[in-house]
Each structure stands twice: as structure tokens, then as C-alpha cells.
Backbone as CSV, one residue per row, in Angstrom:
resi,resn,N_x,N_y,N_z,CA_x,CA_y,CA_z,C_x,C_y,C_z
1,UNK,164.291,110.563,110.350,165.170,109.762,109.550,164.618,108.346,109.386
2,UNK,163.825,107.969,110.438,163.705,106.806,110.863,162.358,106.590,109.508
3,UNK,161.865,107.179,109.549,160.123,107.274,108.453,161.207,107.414,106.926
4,UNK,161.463,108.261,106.534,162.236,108.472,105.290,162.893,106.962,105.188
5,UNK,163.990,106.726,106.032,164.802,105.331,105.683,163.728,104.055,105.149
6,UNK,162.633,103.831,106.101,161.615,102.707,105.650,160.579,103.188,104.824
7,UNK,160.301,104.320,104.491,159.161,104.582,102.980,160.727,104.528,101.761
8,UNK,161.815,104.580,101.969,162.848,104.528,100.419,163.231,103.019,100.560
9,UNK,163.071,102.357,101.744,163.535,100.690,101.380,162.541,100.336,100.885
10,UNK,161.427,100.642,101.586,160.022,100.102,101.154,159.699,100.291,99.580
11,UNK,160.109,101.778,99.189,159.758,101.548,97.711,160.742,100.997,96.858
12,UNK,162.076,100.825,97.673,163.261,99.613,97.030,162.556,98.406,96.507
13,UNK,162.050,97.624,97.638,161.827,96.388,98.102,160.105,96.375,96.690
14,UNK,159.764,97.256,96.584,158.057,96.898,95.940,158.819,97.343,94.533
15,UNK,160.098,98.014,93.889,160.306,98.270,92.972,160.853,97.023,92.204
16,UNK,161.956,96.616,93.123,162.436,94.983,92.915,161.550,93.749,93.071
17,UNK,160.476,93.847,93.410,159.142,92.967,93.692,158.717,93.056,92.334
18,UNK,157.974,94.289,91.937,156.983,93.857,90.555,158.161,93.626,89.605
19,UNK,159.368,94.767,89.420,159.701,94.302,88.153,160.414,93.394,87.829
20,UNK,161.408,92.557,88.781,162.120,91.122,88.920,161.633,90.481,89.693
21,UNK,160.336,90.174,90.533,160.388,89.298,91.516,160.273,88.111,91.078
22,UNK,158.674,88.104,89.433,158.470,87.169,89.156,159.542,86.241,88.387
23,UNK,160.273,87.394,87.450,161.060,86.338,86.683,161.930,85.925,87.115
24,UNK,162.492,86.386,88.303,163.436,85.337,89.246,162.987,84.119,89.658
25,UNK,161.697,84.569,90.538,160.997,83.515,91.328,160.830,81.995,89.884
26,UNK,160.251,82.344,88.944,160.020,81.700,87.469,161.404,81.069,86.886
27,UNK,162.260,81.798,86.504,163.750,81.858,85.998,164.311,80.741,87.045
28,UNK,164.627,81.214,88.518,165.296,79.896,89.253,164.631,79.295,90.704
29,UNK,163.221,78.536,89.702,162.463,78.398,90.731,162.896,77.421,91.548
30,UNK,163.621,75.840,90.670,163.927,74.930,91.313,165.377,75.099,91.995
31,UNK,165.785,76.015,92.516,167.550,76.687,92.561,166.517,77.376,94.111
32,UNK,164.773,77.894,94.197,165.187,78.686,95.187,163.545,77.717,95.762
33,UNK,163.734,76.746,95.662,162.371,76.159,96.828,162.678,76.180,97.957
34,UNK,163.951,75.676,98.705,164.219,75.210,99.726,164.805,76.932,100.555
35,UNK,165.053,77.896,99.784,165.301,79.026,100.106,163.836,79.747,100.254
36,UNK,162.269,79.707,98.689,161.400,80.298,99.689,160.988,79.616,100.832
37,UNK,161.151,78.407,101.164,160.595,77.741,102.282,161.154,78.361,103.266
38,UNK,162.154,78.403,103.270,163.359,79.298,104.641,162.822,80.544,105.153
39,UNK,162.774,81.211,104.125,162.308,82.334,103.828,160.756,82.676,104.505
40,UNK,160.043,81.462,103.982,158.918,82.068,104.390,158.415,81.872,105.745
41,UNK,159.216,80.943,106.392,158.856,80.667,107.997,159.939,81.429,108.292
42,UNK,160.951,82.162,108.386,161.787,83.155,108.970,162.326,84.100,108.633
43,UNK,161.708,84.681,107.444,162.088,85.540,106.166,162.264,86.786,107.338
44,UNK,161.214,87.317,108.400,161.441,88.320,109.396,162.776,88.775,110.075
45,UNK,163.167,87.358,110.373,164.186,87.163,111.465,165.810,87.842,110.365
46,UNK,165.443,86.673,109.518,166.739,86.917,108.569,166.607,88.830,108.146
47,UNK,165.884,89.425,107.620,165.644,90.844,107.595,166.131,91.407,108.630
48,UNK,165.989,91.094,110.049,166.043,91.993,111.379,167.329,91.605,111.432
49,UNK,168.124,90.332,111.436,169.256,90.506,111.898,170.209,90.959,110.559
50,UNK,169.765,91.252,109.164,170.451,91.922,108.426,170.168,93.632,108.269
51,UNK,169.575,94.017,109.097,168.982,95.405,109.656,170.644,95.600,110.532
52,UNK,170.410,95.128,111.738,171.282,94.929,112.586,172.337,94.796,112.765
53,UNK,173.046,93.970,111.611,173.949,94.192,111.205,174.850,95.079,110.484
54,UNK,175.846,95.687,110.528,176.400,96.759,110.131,177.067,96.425,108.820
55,UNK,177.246,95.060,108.677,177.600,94.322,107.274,177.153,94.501,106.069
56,UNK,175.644,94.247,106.185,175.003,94.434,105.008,174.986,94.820,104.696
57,UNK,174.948,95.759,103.478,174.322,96.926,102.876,172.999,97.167,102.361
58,UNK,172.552,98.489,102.841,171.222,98.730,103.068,170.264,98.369,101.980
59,UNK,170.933,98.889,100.863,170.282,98.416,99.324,169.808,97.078,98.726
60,UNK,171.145,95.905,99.438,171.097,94.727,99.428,170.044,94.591,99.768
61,UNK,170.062,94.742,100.872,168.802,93.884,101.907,167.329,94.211,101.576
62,UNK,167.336,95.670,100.615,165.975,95.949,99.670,165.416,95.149,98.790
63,UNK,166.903,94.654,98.288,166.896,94.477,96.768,166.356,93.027,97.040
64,UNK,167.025,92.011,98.139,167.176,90.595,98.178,165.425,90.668,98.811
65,UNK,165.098,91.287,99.961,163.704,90.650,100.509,162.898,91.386,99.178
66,UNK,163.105,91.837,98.206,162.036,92.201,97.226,161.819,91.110,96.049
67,UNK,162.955,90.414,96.216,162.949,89.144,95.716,161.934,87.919,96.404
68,UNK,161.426,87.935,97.827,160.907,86.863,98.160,159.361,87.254,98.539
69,UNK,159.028,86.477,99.438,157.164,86.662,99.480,156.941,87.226,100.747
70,UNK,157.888,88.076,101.739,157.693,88.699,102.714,156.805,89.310,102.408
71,UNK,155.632,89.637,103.381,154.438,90.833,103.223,155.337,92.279,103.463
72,UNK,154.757,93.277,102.620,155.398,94.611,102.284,155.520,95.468,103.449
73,UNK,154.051,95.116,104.498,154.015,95.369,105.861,155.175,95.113,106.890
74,UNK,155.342,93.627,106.784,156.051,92.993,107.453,157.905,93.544,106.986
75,UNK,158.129,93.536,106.088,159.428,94.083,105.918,159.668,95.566,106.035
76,UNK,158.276,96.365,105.997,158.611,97.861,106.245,159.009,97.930,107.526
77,UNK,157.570,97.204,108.616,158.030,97.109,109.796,158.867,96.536,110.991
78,UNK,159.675,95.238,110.104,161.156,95.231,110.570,162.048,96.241,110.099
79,UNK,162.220,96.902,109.225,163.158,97.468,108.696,163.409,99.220,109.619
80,UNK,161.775,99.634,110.164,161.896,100.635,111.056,162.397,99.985,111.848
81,UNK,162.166,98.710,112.814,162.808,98.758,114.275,164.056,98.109,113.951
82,UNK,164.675,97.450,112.918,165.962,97.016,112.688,166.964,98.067,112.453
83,UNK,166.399,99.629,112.269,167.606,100.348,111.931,167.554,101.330,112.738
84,UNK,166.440,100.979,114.060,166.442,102.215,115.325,168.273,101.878,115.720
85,UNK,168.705,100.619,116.097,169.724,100.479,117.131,170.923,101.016,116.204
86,UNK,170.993,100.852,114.683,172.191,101.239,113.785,171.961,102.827,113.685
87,UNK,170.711,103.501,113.958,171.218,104.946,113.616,171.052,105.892,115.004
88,UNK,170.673,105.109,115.929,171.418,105.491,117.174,173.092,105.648,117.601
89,UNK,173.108,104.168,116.902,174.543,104.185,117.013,175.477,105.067,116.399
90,UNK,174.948,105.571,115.296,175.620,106.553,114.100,175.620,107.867,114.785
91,UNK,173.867,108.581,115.464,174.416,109.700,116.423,174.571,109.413,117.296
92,UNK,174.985,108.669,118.125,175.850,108.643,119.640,177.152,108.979,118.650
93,UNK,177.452,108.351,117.402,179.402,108.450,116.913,179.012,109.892,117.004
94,UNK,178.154,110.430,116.332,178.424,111.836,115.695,178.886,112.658,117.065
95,UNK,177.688,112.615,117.531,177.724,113.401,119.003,179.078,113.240,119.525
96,UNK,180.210,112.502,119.374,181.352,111.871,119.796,182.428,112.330,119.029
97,UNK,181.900,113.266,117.859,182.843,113.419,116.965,183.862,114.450,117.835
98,UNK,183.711,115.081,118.453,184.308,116.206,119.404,185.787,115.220,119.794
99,UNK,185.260,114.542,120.190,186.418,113.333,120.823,186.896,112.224,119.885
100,UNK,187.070,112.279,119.028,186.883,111.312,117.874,188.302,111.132,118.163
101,UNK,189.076,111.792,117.813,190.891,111.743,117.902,191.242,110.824,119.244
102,UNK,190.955,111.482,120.386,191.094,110.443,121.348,190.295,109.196,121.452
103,UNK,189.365,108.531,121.083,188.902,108.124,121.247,189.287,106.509,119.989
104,UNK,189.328,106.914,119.293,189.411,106.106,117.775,188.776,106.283,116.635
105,UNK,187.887,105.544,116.612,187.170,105.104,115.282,185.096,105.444,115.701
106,UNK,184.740,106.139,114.593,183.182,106.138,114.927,182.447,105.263,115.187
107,UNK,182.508,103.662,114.679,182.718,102.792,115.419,183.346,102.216,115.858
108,UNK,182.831,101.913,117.335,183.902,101.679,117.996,183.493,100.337,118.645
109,UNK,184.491,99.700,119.244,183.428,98.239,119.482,182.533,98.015,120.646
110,UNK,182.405,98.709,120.954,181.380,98.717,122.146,180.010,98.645,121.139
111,UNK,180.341,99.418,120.196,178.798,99.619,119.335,178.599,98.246,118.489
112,UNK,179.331,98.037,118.177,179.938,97.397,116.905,179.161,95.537,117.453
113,UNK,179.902,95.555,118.686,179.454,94.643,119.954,178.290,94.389,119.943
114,UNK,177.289,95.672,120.328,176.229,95.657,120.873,175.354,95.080,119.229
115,UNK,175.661,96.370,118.078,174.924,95.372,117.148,174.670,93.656,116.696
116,UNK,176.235,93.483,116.548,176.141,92.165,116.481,175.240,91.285,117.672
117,UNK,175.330,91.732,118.449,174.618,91.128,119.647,172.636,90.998,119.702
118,UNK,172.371,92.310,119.234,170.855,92.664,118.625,170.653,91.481,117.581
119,UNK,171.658,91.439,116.555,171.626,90.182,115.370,171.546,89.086,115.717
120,UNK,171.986,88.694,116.972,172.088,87.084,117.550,170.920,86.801,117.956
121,UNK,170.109,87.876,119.120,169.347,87.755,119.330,168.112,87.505,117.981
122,UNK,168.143,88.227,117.177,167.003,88.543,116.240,167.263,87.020,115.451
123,UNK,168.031,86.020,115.892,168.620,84.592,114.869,167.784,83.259,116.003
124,UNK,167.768,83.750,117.285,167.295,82.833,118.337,166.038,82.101,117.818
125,UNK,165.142,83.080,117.724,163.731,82.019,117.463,163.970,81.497,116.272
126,UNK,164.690,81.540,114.919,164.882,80.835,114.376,165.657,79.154,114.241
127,UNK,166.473,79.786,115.349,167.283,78.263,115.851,166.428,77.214,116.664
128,UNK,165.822,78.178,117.196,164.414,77.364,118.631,163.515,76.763,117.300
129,UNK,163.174,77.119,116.258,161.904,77.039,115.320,162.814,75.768,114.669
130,UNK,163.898,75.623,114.368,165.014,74.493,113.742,164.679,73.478,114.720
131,UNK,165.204,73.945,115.745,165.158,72.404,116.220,164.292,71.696,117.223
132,UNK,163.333,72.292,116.961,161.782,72.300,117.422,161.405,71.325,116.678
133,UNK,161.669,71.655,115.181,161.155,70.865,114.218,161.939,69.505,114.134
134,UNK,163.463,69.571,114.064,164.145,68.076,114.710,163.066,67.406,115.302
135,UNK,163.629,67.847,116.604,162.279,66.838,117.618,160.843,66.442,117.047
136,UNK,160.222,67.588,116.225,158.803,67.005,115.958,158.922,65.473,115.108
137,UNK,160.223,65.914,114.613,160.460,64.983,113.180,160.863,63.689,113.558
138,UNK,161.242,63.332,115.226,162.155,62.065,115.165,160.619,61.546,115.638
């Protein structure tokens, strides 16, 4: 599942690359400088913790990093280890479905928990890389 999910984002992400990347990038260049700059020193991080998150939607997150200058490498290979912990989580629910009635909801917050928690982490070196740069700056 894990190979299938990142060769169909991957050809998301390179489909939304050639045929809108430029005329976005062109169209609202001065609307997105300060976003590729963001982007391009943490464009990873932001990907992994929108992997991680159960919020996003999967398509989104094709569609939006195919918009920026992430290497094709680099977003395939967050996108495998960003969606190991979400489709674990999906068969641990399944496997659970037996008990589903007692139990509640397929997610449940223990999972729900733990993702968000993977996301915080995957936001850290970006906050360390923020205010790293503070200090360099005073």
C-alpha cells in the first residue's frame, strides 16, 4: 500500500508541477516570495507534518507541494514515511473492527493523539531553525 500511495502522490505532485507550477509560480510570484522562501528551507517538515496529520487531505497535500520547488525525491520520500504512522493506524482500526461497537469510533484518540503528536514533532526543527535565526539576526 505503502509503494502504490507514494508512486500516485508522486505522479499527483509532477502532474501539478509541469502543468500549473509555472504559471502559478509566474501568475502570483510577488503574493508567494516569502512563502517559496518558507518553503524552501522547510518545505520537508511542512509535508511530514501534513502526512501526519489526519486533517489534510491526501490530494491537497499533492496538489499544494506540486506547486513549490521541493525535489520530487524529497517529497516522494517524506510522503512514504509520513503515511507509515496514518495507515498503521487505519489497520490497527480495521483489525479492531470486531470490537468497534464497544469500543467507539475507528479513530479513536489514542490514535488520533499519537498522530498529532508525530506532527509536532515533524514542526520542531523548524521552530529550532526560526529561532536560531532570531539570535543569528540580533
Amino acid at each position: 500500500m505503502n509503494i502504490s500511495a507514494t508512486i500516485g502522490a508522486s505522479l499527483a505532485f509532477l502532474g501539478v508541477r509541469y502543468v500549473l507550477g509555472d504559471w502559478v509560480q509566474t501568475k502570483y510570484a510577488e503574493r508567494l516570495v516569502k512563502f517559496n522562501a518558507e518553503f524552501e528551507e522547510n518545505g520537508v517538515n511542512y509535508i511530514l507534518m501534513a502526512r501526519l496529520l489526519p486533517v489534510f487531505p491526501f490530494f491537497l497535500v499533492n496538489i499544494l507541494s506540486g506547486l513549490t520547488k521541493v525535489r520530487l525525491w524529497k517529497f516522494a520520500l517524506i510522503t512514504s514515511l509520513g503515511i507509515i504512522p496514518g495507515s498503521t493506524a487505519y489497520v490497527f482500526a480495521g483489525r479492531s473492527l470486531e470490537t468497534i461497537g464497544a469500543r467507539g469510533s475507528i479513530l479513536n484518540r489514542e490514535i488520533i493523539l499519537a498522530l498529532c503528536f508525530l506532527a509536532l514533532l515533524s514542526m520542531v526543527q523548524v521552530l529550532f531553525r526560526k529561532r536560531k535565526k532570531r539570535k543569528d539576526a540580533r
